[in-house]
Tab-separated table of C-alpha atoms and ligand atoms in Angstrom:
chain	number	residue	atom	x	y	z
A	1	UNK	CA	0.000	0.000	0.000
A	2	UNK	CA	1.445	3.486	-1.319
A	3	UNK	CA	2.248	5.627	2.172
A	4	UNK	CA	2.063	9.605	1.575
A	5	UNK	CA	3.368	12.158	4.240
A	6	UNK	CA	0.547	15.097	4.921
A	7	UNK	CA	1.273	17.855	6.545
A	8	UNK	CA	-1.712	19.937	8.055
A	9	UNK	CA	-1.673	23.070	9.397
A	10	UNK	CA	-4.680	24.455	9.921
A	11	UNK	CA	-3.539	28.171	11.202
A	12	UNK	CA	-6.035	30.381	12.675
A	13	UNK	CA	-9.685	31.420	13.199
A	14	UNK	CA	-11.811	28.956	10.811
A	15	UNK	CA	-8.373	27.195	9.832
A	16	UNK	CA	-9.088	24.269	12.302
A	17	UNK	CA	-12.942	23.910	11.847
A	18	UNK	CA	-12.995	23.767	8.121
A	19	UNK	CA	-9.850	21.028	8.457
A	20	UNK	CA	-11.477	18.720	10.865
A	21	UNK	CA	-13.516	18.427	7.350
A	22	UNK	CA	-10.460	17.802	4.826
A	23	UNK	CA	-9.513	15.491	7.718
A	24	UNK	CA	-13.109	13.324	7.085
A	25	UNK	CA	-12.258	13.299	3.359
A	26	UNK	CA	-8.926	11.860	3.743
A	27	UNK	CA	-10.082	8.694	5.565
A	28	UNK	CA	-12.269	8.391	2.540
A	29	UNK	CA	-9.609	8.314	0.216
A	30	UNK	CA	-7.385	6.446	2.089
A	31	UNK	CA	-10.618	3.737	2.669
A	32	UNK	CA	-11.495	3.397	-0.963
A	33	UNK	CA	-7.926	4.042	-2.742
A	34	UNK	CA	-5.696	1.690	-0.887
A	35	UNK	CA	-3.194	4.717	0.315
A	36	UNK	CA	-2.225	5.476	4.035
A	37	UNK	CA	-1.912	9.116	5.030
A	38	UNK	CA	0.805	9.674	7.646
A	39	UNK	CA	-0.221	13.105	8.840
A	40	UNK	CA	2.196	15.329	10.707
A	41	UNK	CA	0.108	18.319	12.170
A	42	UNK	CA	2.100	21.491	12.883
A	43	UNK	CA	1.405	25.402	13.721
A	44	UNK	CA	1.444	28.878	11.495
A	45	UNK	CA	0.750	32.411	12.353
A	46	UNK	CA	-1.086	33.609	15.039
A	47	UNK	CA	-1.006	30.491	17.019
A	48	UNK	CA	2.237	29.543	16.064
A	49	UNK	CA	3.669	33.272	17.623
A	50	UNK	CA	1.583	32.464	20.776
A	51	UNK	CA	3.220	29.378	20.817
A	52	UNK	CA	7.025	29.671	19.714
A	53	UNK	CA	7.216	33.537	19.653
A	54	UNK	CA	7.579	32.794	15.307
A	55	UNK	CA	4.901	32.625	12.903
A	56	UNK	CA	6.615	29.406	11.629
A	57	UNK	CA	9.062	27.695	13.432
A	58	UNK	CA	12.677	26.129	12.304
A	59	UNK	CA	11.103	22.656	13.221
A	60	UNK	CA	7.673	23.140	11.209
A	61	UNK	CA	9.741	24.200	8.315
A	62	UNK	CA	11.586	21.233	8.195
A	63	UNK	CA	8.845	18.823	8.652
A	64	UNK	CA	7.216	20.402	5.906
A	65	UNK	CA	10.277	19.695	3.226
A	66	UNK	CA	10.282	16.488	4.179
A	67	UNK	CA	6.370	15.824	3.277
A	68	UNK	CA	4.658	15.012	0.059
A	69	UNK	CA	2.065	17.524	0.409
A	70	UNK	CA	1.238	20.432	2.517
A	71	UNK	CA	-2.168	21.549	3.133
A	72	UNK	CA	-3.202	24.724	5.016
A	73	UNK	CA	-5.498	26.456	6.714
A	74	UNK	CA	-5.297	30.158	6.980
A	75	UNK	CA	-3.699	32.628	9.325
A	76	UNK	CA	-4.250	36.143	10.959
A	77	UNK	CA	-6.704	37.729	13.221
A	78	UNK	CA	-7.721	41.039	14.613
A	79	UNK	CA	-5.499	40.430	17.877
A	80	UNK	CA	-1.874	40.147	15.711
A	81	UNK	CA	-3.199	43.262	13.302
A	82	UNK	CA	-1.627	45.686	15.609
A	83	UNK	CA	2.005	43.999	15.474
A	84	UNK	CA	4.710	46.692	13.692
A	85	UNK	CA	7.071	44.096	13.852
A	86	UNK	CA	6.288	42.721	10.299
A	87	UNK	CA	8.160	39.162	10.012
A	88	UNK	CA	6.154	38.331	14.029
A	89	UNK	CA	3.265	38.960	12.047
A	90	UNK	CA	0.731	35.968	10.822
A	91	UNK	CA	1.263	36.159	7.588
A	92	UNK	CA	5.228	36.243	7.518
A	93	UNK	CA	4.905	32.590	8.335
A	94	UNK	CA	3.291	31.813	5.343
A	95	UNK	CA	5.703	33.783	3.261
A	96	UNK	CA	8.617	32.178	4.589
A	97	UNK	CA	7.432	28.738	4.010
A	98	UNK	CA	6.353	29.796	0.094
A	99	UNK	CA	9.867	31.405	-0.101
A	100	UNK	CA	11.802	28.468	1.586
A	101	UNK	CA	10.380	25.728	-0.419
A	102	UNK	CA	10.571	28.048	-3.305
A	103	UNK	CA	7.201	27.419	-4.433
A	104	UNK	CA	7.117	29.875	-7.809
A	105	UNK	CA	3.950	28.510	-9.621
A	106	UNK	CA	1.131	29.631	-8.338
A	107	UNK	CA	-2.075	27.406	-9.474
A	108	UNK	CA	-5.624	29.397	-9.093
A	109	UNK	CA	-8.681	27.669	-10.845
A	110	UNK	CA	-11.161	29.761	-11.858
A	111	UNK	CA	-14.353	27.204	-11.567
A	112	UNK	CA	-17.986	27.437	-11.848
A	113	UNK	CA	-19.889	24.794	-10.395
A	114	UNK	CA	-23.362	25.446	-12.142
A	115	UNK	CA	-25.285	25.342	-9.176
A	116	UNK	CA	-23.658	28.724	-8.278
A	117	UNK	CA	-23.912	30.152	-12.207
A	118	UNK	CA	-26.725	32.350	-10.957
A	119	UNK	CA	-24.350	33.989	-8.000
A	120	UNK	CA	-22.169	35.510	-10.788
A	121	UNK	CA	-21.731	39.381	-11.677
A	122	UNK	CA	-22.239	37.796	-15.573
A	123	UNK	CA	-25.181	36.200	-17.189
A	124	UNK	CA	-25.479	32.876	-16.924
A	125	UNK	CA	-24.501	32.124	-20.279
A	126	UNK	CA	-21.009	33.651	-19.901
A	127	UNK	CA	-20.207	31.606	-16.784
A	128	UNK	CA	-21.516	28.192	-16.846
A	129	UNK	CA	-18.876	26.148	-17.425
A	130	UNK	CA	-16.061	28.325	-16.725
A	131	UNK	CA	-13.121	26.567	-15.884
A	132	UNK	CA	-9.865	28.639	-16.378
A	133	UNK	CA	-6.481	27.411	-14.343
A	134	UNK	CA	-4.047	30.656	-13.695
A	135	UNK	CA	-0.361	29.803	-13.419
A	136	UNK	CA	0.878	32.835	-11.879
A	137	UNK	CA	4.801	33.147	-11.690
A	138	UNK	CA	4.890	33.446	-7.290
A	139	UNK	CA	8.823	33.950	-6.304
A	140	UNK	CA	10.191	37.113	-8.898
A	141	UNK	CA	8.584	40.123	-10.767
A	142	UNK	CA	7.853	43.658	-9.260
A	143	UNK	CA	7.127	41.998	-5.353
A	144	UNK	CA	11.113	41.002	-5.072
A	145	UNK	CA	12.847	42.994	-7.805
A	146	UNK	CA	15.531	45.426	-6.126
A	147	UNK	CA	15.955	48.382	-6.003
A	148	UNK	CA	13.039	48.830	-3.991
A	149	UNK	CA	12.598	51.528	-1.196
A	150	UNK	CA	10.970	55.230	-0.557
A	151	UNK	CA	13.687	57.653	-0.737
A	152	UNK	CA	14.448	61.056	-0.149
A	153	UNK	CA	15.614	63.125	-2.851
A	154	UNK	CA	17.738	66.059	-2.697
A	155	UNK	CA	15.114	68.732	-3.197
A	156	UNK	CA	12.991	67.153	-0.315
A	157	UNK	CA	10.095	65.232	-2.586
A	158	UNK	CA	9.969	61.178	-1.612
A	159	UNK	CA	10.261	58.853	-4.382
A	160	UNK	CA	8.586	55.176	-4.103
A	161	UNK	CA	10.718	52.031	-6.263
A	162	UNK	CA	9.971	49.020	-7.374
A	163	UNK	CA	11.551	46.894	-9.975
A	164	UNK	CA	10.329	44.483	-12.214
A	165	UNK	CA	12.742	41.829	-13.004
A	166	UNK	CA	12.675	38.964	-14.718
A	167	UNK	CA	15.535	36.086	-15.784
A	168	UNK	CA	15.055	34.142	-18.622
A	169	UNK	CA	15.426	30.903	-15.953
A	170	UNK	CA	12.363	32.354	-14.061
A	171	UNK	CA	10.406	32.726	-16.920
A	172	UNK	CA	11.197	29.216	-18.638
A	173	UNK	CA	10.661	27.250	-15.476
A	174	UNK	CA	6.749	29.154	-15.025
A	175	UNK	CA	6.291	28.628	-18.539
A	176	UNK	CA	7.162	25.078	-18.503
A	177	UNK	CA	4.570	24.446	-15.422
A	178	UNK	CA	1.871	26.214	-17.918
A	179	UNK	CA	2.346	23.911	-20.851
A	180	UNK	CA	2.784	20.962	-18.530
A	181	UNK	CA	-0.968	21.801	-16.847
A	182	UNK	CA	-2.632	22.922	-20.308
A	183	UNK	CA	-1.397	19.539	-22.068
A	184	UNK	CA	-3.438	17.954	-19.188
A	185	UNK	CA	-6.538	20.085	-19.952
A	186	UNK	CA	-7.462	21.571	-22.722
A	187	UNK	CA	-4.281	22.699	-24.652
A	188	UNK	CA	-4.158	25.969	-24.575
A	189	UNK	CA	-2.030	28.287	-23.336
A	190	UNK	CA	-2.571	32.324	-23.189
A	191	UNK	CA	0.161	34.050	-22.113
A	192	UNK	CA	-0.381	37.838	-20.329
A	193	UNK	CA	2.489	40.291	-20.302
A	194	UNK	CA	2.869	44.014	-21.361
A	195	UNK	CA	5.456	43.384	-24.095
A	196	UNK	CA	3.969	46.761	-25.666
A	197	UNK	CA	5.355	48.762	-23.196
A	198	UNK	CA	8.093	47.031	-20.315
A	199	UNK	CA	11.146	45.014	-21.280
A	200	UNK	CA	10.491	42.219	-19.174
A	201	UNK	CA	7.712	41.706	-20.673
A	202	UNK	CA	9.147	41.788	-24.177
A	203	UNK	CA	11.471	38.814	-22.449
A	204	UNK	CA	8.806	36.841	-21.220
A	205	UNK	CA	7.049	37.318	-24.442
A	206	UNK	CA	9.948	35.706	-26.277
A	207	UNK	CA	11.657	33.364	-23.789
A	208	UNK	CA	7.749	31.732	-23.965
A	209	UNK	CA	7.636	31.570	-27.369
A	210	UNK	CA	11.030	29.733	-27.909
A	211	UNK	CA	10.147	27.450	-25.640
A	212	UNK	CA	6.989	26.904	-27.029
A	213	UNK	CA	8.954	26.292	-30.445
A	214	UNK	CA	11.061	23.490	-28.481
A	215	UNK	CA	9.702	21.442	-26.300
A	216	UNK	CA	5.341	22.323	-26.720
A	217	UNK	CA	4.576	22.598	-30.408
A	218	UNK	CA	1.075	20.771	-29.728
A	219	UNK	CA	-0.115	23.124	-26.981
A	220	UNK	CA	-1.461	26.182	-28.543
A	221	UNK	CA	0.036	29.130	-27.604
A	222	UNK	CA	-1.683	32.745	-28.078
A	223	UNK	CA	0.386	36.060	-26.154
A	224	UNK	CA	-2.500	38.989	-24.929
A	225	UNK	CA	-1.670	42.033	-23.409
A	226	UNK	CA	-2.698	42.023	-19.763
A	227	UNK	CA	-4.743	44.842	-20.120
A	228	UNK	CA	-6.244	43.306	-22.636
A	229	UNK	CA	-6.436	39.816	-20.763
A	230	UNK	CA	-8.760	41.671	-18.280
A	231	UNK	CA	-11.209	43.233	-20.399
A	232	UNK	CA	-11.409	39.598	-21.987
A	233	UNK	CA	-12.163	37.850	-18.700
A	234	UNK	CA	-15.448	39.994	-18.321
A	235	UNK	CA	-16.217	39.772	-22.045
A	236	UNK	CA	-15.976	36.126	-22.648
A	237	UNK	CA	-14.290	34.558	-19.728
A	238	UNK	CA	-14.994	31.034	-21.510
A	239	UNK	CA	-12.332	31.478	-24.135
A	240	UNK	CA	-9.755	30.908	-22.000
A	241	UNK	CA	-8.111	27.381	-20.922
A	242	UNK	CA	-4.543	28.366	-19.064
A	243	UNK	CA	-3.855	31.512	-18.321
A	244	UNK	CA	0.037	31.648	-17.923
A	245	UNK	CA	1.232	35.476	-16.212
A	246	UNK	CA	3.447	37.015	-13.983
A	247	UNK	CA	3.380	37.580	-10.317
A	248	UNK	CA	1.500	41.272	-10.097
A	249	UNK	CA	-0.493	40.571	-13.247
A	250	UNK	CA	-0.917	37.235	-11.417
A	251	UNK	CA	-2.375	38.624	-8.516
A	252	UNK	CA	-4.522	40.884	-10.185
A	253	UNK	CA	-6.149	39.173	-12.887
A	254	UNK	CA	-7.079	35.931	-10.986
A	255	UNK	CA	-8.803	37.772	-8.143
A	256	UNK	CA	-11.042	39.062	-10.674
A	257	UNK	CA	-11.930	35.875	-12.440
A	258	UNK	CA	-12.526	33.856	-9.161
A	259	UNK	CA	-14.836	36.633	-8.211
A	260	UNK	CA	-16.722	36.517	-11.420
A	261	UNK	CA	-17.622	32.411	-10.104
A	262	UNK	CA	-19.021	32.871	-6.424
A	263	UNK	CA	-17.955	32.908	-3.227
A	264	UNK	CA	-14.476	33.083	-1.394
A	265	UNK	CA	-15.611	30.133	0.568
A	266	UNK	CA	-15.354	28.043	-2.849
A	267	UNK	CA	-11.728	28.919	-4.160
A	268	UNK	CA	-8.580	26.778	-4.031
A	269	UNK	CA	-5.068	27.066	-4.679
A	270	UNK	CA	-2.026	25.509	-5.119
A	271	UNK	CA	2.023	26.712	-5.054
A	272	UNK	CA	4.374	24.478	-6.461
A	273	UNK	CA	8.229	24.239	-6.557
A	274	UNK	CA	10.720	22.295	-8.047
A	275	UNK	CA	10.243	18.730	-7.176
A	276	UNK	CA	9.924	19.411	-3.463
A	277	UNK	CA	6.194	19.423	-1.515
A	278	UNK	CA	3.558	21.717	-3.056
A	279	UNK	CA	1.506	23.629	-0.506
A	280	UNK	CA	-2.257	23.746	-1.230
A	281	UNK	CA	-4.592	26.307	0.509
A	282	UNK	CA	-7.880	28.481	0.059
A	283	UNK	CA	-7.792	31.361	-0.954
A	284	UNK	CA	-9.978	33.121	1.836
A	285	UNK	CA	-8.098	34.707	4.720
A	286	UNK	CA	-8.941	32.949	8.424
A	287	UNK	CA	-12.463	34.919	8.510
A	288	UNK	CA	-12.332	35.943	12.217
A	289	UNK	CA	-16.103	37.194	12.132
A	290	UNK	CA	-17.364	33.997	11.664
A	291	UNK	CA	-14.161	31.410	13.595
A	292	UNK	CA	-15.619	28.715	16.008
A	293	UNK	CA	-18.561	28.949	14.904
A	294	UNK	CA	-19.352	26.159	13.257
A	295	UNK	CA	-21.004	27.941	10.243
A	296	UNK	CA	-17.404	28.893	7.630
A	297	UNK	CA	-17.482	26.759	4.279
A	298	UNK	CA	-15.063	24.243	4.162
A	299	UNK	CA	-15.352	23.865	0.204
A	300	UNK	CA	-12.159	26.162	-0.692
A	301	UNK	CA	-9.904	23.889	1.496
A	302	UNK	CA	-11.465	20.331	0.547
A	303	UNK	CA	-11.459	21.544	-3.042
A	304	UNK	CA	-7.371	22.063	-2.255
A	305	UNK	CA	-6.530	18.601	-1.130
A	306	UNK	CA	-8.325	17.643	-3.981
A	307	UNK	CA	-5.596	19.795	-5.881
A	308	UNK	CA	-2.551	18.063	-3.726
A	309	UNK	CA	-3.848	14.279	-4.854
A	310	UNK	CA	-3.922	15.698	-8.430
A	311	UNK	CA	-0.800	17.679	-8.444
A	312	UNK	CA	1.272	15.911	-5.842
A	313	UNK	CA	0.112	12.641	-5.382
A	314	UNK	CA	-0.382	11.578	-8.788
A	315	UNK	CA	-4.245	10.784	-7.911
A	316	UNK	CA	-6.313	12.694	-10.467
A	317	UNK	CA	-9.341	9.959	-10.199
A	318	UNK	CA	-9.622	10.802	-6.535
A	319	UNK	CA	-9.887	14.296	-7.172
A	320	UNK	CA	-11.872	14.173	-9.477
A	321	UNK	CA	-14.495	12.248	-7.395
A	322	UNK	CA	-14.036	15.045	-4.825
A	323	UNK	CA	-14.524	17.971	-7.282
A	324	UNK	CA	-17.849	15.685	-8.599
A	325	UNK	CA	-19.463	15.238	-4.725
A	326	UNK	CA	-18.870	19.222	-4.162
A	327	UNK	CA	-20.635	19.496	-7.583
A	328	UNK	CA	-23.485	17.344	-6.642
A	329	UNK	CA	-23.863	18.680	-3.098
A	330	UNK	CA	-24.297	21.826	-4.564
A	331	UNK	CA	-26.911	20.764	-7.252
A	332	UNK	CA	-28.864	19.011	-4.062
A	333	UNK	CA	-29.278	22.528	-2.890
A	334	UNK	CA	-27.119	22.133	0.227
A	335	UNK	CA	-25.495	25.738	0.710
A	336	UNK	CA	-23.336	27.090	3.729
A	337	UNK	CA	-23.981	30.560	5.272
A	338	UNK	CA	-21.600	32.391	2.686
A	339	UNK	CA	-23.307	30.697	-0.101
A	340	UNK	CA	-26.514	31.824	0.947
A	341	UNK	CA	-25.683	35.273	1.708
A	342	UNK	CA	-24.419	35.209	-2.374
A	343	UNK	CA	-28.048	35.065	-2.935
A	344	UNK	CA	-27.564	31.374	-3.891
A	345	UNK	CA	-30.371	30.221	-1.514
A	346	UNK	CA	-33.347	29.572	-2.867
A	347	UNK	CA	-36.816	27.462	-1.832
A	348	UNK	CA	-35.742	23.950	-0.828
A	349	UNK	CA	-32.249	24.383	-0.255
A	350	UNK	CA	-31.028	23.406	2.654
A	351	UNK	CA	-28.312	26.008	4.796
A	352	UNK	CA	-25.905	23.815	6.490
A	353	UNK	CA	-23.058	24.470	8.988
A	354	UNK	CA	-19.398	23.329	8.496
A	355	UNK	CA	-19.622	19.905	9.825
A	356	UNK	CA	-23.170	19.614	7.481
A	357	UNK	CA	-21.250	19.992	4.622
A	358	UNK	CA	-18.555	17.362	5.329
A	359	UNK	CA	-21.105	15.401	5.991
A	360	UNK	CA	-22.962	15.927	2.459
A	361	UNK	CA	-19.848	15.808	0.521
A	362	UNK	CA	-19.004	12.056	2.148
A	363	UNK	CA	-22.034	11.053	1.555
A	364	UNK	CA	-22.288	12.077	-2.106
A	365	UNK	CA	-18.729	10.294	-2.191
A	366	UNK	CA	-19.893	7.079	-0.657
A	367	UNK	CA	-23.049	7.063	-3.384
A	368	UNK	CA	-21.005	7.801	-6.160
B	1	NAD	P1	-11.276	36.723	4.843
B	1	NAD	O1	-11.076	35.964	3.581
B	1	NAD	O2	-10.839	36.064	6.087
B	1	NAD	O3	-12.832	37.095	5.013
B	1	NAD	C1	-13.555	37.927	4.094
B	1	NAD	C2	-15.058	37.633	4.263
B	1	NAD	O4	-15.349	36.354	3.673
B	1	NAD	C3	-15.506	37.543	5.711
B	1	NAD	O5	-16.813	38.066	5.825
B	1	NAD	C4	-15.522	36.057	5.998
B	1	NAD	O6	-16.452	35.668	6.988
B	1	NAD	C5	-15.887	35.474	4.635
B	1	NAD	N1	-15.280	34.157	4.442
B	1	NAD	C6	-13.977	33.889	4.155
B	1	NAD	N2	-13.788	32.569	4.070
B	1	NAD	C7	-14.982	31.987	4.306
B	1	NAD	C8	-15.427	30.639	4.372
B	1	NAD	N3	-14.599	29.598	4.162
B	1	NAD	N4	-16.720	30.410	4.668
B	1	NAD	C9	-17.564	31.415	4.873
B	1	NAD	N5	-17.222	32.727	4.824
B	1	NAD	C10	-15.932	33.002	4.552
B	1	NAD	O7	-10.535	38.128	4.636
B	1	NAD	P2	-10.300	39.311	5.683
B	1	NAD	O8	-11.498	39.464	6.560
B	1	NAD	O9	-9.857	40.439	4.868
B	1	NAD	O10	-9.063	38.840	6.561
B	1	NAD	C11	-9.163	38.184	7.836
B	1	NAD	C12	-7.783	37.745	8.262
B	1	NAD	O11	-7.282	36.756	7.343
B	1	NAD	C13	-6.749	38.881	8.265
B	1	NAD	O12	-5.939	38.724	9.394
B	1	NAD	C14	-5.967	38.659	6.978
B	1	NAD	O13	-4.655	39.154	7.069
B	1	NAD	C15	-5.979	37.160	6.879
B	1	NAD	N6	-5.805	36.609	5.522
B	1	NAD	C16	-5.107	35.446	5.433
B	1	NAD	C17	-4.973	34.819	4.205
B	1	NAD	C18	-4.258	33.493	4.162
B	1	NAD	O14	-4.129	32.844	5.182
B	1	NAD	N7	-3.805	33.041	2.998
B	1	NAD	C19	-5.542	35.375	3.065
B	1	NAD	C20	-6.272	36.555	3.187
B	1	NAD	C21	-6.414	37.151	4.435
């Protein structure tokens, strides 16, 4: 029987509630697909300072290199927002462990489930269906690039840097990631830059397109301006398979198509590096207004271990059955506070807590 190493951390406010649920879902998979999960369960952020005094300690950190997969919670609260002292902060334990494990692809699907069609800003008819997967370059690009600062200048204005840089490594290593996911899907590639007007896009522009040449002939490859790339989400989001961009394009332009298909409580993601663990998370912050209870959605963060059997654990048919039960729990009208308050509840749905919609997604999984 295959053995995988798992390590949770859960993090703060809703982090442990809606991963007592991923928790359920494992022993399913590890009942019906002949695997063993050896789970190592470790702190980050808030807890982790209250704990250690770091948002991530040296021991964490090197648990989590030696696992297959990490999957997390989420991290930060009210009672750490006051702290000046930035890397004490929640968040700076997340960064360090993306950093650290140098996790530089950044995986966002951008799903609709067509239960929730209705919930979008867009008709119907320009959302059903959706199903767009951004590889966003994570480690490089205007975030890292030095200079960087706020300086004084001689005549006594302030001037604000920040540097966009790009290597031709960086860019063929994201790249590759892109073609590798689109020849798994639907084999297409659109790449978003500003070649028009910055050099490093230019670069990207043309390190993709040799690389293309090379090694991915039989994915099809189309370049769009990122401008352009966003007025095209809203226009016809549906024409799009992978979407491969940097990290500030990146940031932006999947934010706006995962809004465009529901709720925060829905949305997964997944960073990974170079051969070592990938670390798979939702993409909703710890949601302190609603922690303990009982009521947050734990769909983002199931849907992201669905992502780690896929993209770590070489288990695509188990994912998929987990992506179908979420589908069909939705289509039985089962919806979680969030969900509801999307205006997705409607006569004879059913509102159910955290633990209710474990409990719906096992059972669709046990049925299936
Ligand atoms: P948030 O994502 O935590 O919450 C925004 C809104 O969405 C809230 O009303 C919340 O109740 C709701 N929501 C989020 N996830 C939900 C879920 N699974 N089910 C139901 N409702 C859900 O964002 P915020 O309020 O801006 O930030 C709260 C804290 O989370 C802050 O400390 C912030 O720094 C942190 N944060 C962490 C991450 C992360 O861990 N990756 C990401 C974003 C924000």
């Amino acid at each position: 029987m295959t053995n995988y190493s798992i390590m949770i951390l859960p993090g703060d406010g809703i982090g442990p509630e809606i991963m007592a649920e991923v928790r359920r879902i494992m022993a399913w998979v590890e009942d019906v697909h002949s695997v063993t999960f050896d789970v190592t369960d470790g702190l980050i952020g808030g807890c982790s300072y209250e704990a250690h005094g770091v948002p991530l300690s040296d021991e964490i950190l090197a648990a989590a290199r030696e696992a297959d997969a990490i999957i997390m919670g989420c991290v930060g609260g009210p009672q750490w927002d006051g702290k000046t002292d930035y890397d004490k902060r929640p968040e700076a334990g997340l960064l360090r462990l993306r950093k650290e494990l140098d996790l530089f692809a950044n995986l966002r699907p951008a799903m609709c489930f067509d239960a929730l069609a209705d919930a979008s800003s867009l008709k119907r008819e320009f959302i059903a269906g959706l199903d767009i997967l951004f590889v966003r370059e994570l480690a490089g690009g205007v975030y890292f690039g030095e200079p960087r600062g706020i300086e004084t200048l001689p005549g006594g204005g302030r001037v604000g840097i920040n540097t966009q840089r790009y290597s031709d490594a960086e860019i063929i290593r994201i790249a590759r990631v892109a073609f590798d996911m689109a020849r798994k899907r639907g084999g297409r590639v659109h790449s978003a830059e500003k070649a028009n007007v910055m050099e490093s896009g230019l670069l990207w522009r043309e390190e993709v397109s040799k690389l293309h040449a090379s090694d991915y002939a039989d994915v099809k490859l189309e370049h769009i301006l990122a401008d352009n790339c966003a007025m095209q989400l809203v226009k016809n989001p549906k024409q799009f398979d992978v979407i491969l961009t940097d990290n500030l394009f990146g940031d932006i332009l999947s934010d706006a198509a995962a809004m465009l298909t529901g709720s925060l409580g829905m949305l997964p993601s997944a960073s990974l590096g170079d051969g070592g663990p990938g670390l798979y998370e939702p993409v909703h912050g710890s949601a302190p207004d609603i922690a303990g209870r009982g009521i947050a959605n734990p769909i983002a963060t199931i849907l992201s271990f669905a992502m780690a059997l896929r993209y770590s654990l070489g288990m695509g048919a188990a994912a998929d059955q987990i992506e179908a039960s979420v589908s069909k729990v939705l289509d039985q009208g089962f919806r979680t506070g969030d969900l509801m308050q999307a205006g997705l509840m409607q006569d004879g749905m059913q509102q159910v807590g955290t633990a209710g919609m474990g409990d719906a997604i096992l059972a669709a999984l046990e049925n299936n």
